[in-house]
Amino acid sequence: MNIQLSQNRLIIVKRNQITYISLSDIIFIERIRQKTLIHTDAQEITVYITLKEMMNILPDMFIRSHKSFIINVQNLRELNLFNRNTFEAYYKNRKTALVSKQVLRQSIYSTWKGGGG
């Protein structure tokens, strides 16, 4: 398996398939056991790459929000307190990802301030 970034799209090359995903279509990326799931509105694509490796490929619109999640900040709709140290990130299709309070303070606030939002 090979994953590359080209012209604002992820290109995922598997043994007998090539998948193209626009970065703007990616809602979030989630690590579950040995699999990494790329969530879009239309589908979930399974890849076998760590979140750390994925972060080395992705541009700044993606933030490692939690040990199990990478979120696309541009598609984020709402954050709600989940527990003492974690927020739940909501997207337009009501899919959710987790965001640690520490990441929220360090990354997301500065991204929103810089973007005028």
PDB file of C-alpha atoms in Angstrom:
ATOM      1  CA  MET A   1       0.000   0.000   0.000  1.00  0.00           C
ATOM      2  CA  ASN A   2       1.175   3.475  -0.880  1.00  0.00           C
ATOM      3  CA  ILE A   3      -0.426   6.813   0.047  1.00  0.00           C
ATOM      4  CA  GLN A   4       0.563  10.078  -1.597  1.00  0.00           C
ATOM      5  CA  LEU A   5      -0.648  13.659  -1.669  1.00  0.00           C
ATOM      6  CA  SER A   6      -1.105  15.257  -5.089  1.00  0.00           C
ATOM      7  CA  GLN A   7      -3.150  18.305  -6.173  1.00  0.00           C
ATOM      8  CA  ASN A   8      -5.192  18.456  -2.937  1.00  0.00           C
ATOM      9  CA  ARG A   9      -6.080  14.766  -3.143  1.00  0.00           C
ATOM     10  CA  LEU A  10      -4.928  11.657  -1.348  1.00  0.00           C
ATOM     11  CA  ILE A  11      -3.996   8.889  -3.732  1.00  0.00           C
ATOM     12  CA  ILE A  12      -4.250   5.468  -2.094  1.00  0.00           C
ATOM     13  CA  VAL A  13      -2.639   2.691  -4.090  1.00  0.00           C
ATOM     14  CA  LYS A  14      -3.563  -0.816  -3.010  1.00  0.00           C
ATOM     15  CA  ARG A  15      -2.611  -4.025  -4.766  1.00  0.00           C
ATOM     16  CA  ASN A  16      -5.486  -3.973  -7.279  1.00  0.00           C
ATOM     17  CA  GLN A  17      -7.099  -0.574  -6.693  1.00  0.00           C
ATOM     18  CA  ILE A  18      -6.273   3.139  -6.765  1.00  0.00           C
ATOM     19  CA  THR A  19      -8.546   5.470  -4.769  1.00  0.00           C
ATOM     20  CA  TYR A  20      -8.578   9.274  -5.074  1.00  0.00           C
ATOM     21  CA  ILE A  21      -9.969  11.323  -2.184  1.00  0.00           C
ATOM     22  CA  SER A  22     -10.235  15.097  -2.221  1.00  0.00           C
ATOM     23  CA  LEU A  23      -8.774  16.527   1.001  1.00  0.00           C
ATOM     24  CA  SER A  24     -11.881  18.666   1.479  1.00  0.00           C
ATOM     25  CA  ASP A  25     -14.016  15.486   1.480  1.00  0.00           C
ATOM     26  CA  ILE A  26     -12.119  13.982   4.413  1.00  0.00           C
ATOM     27  CA  ILE A  27     -14.032  14.578   7.638  1.00  0.00           C
ATOM     28  CA  PHE A  28     -11.607  12.855   9.986  1.00  0.00           C
ATOM     29  CA  ILE A  29      -9.256   9.906  10.220  1.00  0.00           C
ATOM     30  CA  GLU A  30      -9.570   7.347  12.998  1.00  0.00           C
ATOM     31  CA  ARG A  31      -7.257   4.612  14.241  1.00  0.00           C
ATOM     32  CA  ILE A  32      -9.007   1.419  15.412  1.00  0.00           C
ATOM     33  CA  ARG A  33      -6.705  -1.440  16.410  1.00  0.00           C
ATOM     34  CA  GLN A  34      -4.426  -2.114  13.419  1.00  0.00           C
ATOM     35  CA  LYS A  35      -6.589  -0.229  10.902  1.00  0.00           C
ATOM     36  CA  THR A  36      -6.872   3.428  10.001  1.00  0.00           C
ATOM     37  CA  LEU A  37     -10.261   4.595   8.707  1.00  0.00           C
ATOM     38  CA  ILE A  38     -10.554   7.668   6.498  1.00  0.00           C
ATOM     39  CA  HIS A  39     -14.078   9.029   7.018  1.00  0.00           C
ATOM     40  CA  THR A  40     -15.849  10.989   4.270  1.00  0.00           C
ATOM     41  CA  ASP A  41     -19.549  11.786   3.837  1.00  0.00           C
ATOM     42  CA  ALA A  42     -19.896   8.976   1.324  1.00  0.00           C
ATOM     43  CA  GLN A  43     -17.624   6.239   2.631  1.00  0.00           C
ATOM     44  CA  GLU A  44     -15.005   4.917   5.028  1.00  0.00           C
ATOM     45  CA  ILE A  45     -11.733   3.850   3.446  1.00  0.00           C
ATOM     46  CA  THR A  46      -9.538   1.400   5.357  1.00  0.00           C
ATOM     47  CA  VAL A  47      -5.779   1.817   5.121  1.00  0.00           C
ATOM     48  CA  TYR A  48      -2.940   0.216   7.039  1.00  0.00           C
ATOM     49  CA  ILE A  49      -0.789   3.174   8.021  1.00  0.00           C
ATOM     50  CA  THR A  50      -0.284   4.773  11.429  1.00  0.00           C
ATOM     51  CA  LEU A  51      -1.700   8.185  12.297  1.00  0.00           C
ATOM     52  CA  LYS A  52       1.851   9.462  12.713  1.00  0.00           C
ATOM     53  CA  GLU A  53       2.691   8.393   9.156  1.00  0.00           C
ATOM     54  CA  MET A  54      -0.576   9.912   7.925  1.00  0.00           C
ATOM     55  CA  MET A  55       0.234  13.246   9.597  1.00  0.00           C
ATOM     56  CA  ASN A  56       3.514  13.340   7.647  1.00  0.00           C
ATOM     57  CA  ILE A  57       1.486  13.251   4.414  1.00  0.00           C
ATOM     58  CA  LEU A  58      -1.378  15.632   5.276  1.00  0.00           C
ATOM     59  CA  PRO A  59      -1.320  19.467   5.079  1.00  0.00           C
ATOM     60  CA  ASP A  60      -1.984  21.919   7.952  1.00  0.00           C
ATOM     61  CA  MET A  61      -5.784  21.753   7.687  1.00  0.00           C
ATOM     62  CA  PHE A  62      -5.475  18.416   9.519  1.00  0.00           C
ATOM     63  CA  ILE A  63      -4.666  18.251  13.236  1.00  0.00           C
ATOM     64  CA  ARG A  64      -3.801  15.278  15.417  1.00  0.00           C
ATOM     65  CA  SER A  65      -6.626  15.918  17.859  1.00  0.00           C
ATOM     66  CA  HIS A  66      -6.369  12.803  20.013  1.00  0.00           C
ATOM     67  CA  LYS A  67      -4.312   9.606  20.195  1.00  0.00           C
ATOM     68  CA  SER A  68      -6.891   7.922  17.930  1.00  0.00           C
ATOM     69  CA  PHE A  69      -7.974  10.808  15.661  1.00  0.00           C
ATOM     70  CA  ILE A  70      -6.836  13.275  13.035  1.00  0.00           C
ATOM     71  CA  ILE A  71      -9.481  15.884  12.244  1.00  0.00           C
ATOM     72  CA  ASN A  72     -10.055  18.180   9.293  1.00  0.00           C
ATOM     73  CA  VAL A  73     -10.481  21.562  10.980  1.00  0.00           C
ATOM     74  CA  GLN A  74     -12.124  23.083   7.897  1.00  0.00           C
ATOM     75  CA  ASN A  75     -15.095  20.700   8.112  1.00  0.00           C
ATOM     76  CA  LEU A  76     -15.609  21.067  11.874  1.00  0.00           C
ATOM     77  CA  ARG A  77     -19.114  22.260  12.852  1.00  0.00           C
ATOM     78  CA  GLU A  78     -19.245  22.124  16.650  1.00  0.00           C
ATOM     79  CA  LEU A  79     -17.329  21.064  19.764  1.00  0.00           C
ATOM     80  CA  ASN A  80     -19.039  19.808  22.925  1.00  0.00           C
ATOM     81  CA  LEU A  81     -17.466  18.793  26.211  1.00  0.00           C
ATOM     82  CA  PHE A  82     -17.315  14.993  26.338  1.00  0.00           C
ATOM     83  CA  ASN A  83     -15.498  14.565  29.652  1.00  0.00           C
ATOM     84  CA  ARG A  84     -13.036  16.483  31.801  1.00  0.00           C
ATOM     85  CA  ASN A  85     -10.156  16.377  29.283  1.00  0.00           C
ATOM     86  CA  THR A  86     -11.897  15.725  25.979  1.00  0.00           C
ATOM     87  CA  PHE A  87     -14.276  17.414  23.560  1.00  0.00           C
ATOM     88  CA  GLU A  88     -16.393  15.708  20.936  1.00  0.00           C
ATOM     89  CA  ALA A  89     -16.087  17.224  17.457  1.00  0.00           C
ATOM     90  CA  TYR A  90     -19.264  17.205  15.352  1.00  0.00           C
ATOM     91  CA  TYR A  91     -19.472  17.363  11.585  1.00  0.00           C
ATOM     92  CA  LYS A  92     -22.350  18.126   9.218  1.00  0.00           C
ATOM     93  CA  ASN A  93     -23.392  14.486   8.946  1.00  0.00           C
ATOM     94  CA  ARG A  94     -23.261  14.155  12.764  1.00  0.00           C
ATOM     95  CA  LYS A  95     -20.166  11.953  12.615  1.00  0.00           C
ATOM     96  CA  THR A  96     -18.006  12.571  15.665  1.00  0.00           C
ATOM     97  CA  ALA A  97     -14.328  12.510  16.592  1.00  0.00           C
ATOM     98  CA  LEU A  98     -12.512  13.220  19.852  1.00  0.00           C
ATOM     99  CA  VAL A  99     -10.382  16.297  20.595  1.00  0.00           C
ATOM    100  CA  SER A 100      -8.204  16.593  23.687  1.00  0.00           C
ATOM    101  CA  LYS A 101      -8.411  19.865  25.629  1.00  0.00           C
ATOM    102  CA  GLN A 102      -4.659  20.325  25.257  1.00  0.00           C
ATOM    103  CA  VAL A 103      -4.859  20.105  21.456  1.00  0.00           C
ATOM    104  CA  LEU A 104      -7.854  22.410  21.475  1.00  0.00           C
ATOM    105  CA  ARG A 105      -5.873  25.076  23.310  1.00  0.00           C
ATOM    106  CA  GLN A 106      -2.710  24.654  21.242  1.00  0.00           C
ATOM    107  CA  SER A 107      -3.961  24.125  17.719  1.00  0.00           C
ATOM    108  CA  ILE A 108      -7.626  24.666  17.010  1.00  0.00           C
ATOM    109  CA  TYR A 109      -8.068  28.033  18.720  1.00  0.00           C
ATOM    110  CA  SER A 110      -5.070  29.443  16.870  1.00  0.00           C
ATOM    111  CA  THR A 111      -6.368  28.038  13.574  1.00  0.00           C
ATOM    112  CA  TRP A 112      -9.778  29.662  14.112  1.00  0.00           C
ATOM    113  CA  LYS A 113      -8.261  32.987  15.222  1.00  0.00           C
ATOM    114  CA  GLY A 114      -6.053  33.023  12.140  1.00  0.00           C
ATOM    115  CA  GLY A 115      -8.982  32.196   9.894  1.00  0.00           C
ATOM    116  CA  GLY A 116     -11.235  34.910  11.272  1.00  0.00           C
ATOM    117  CA  GLY A 117     -13.732  32.330  12.510  1.00  0.00           C
TER     118      GLY A 117
END
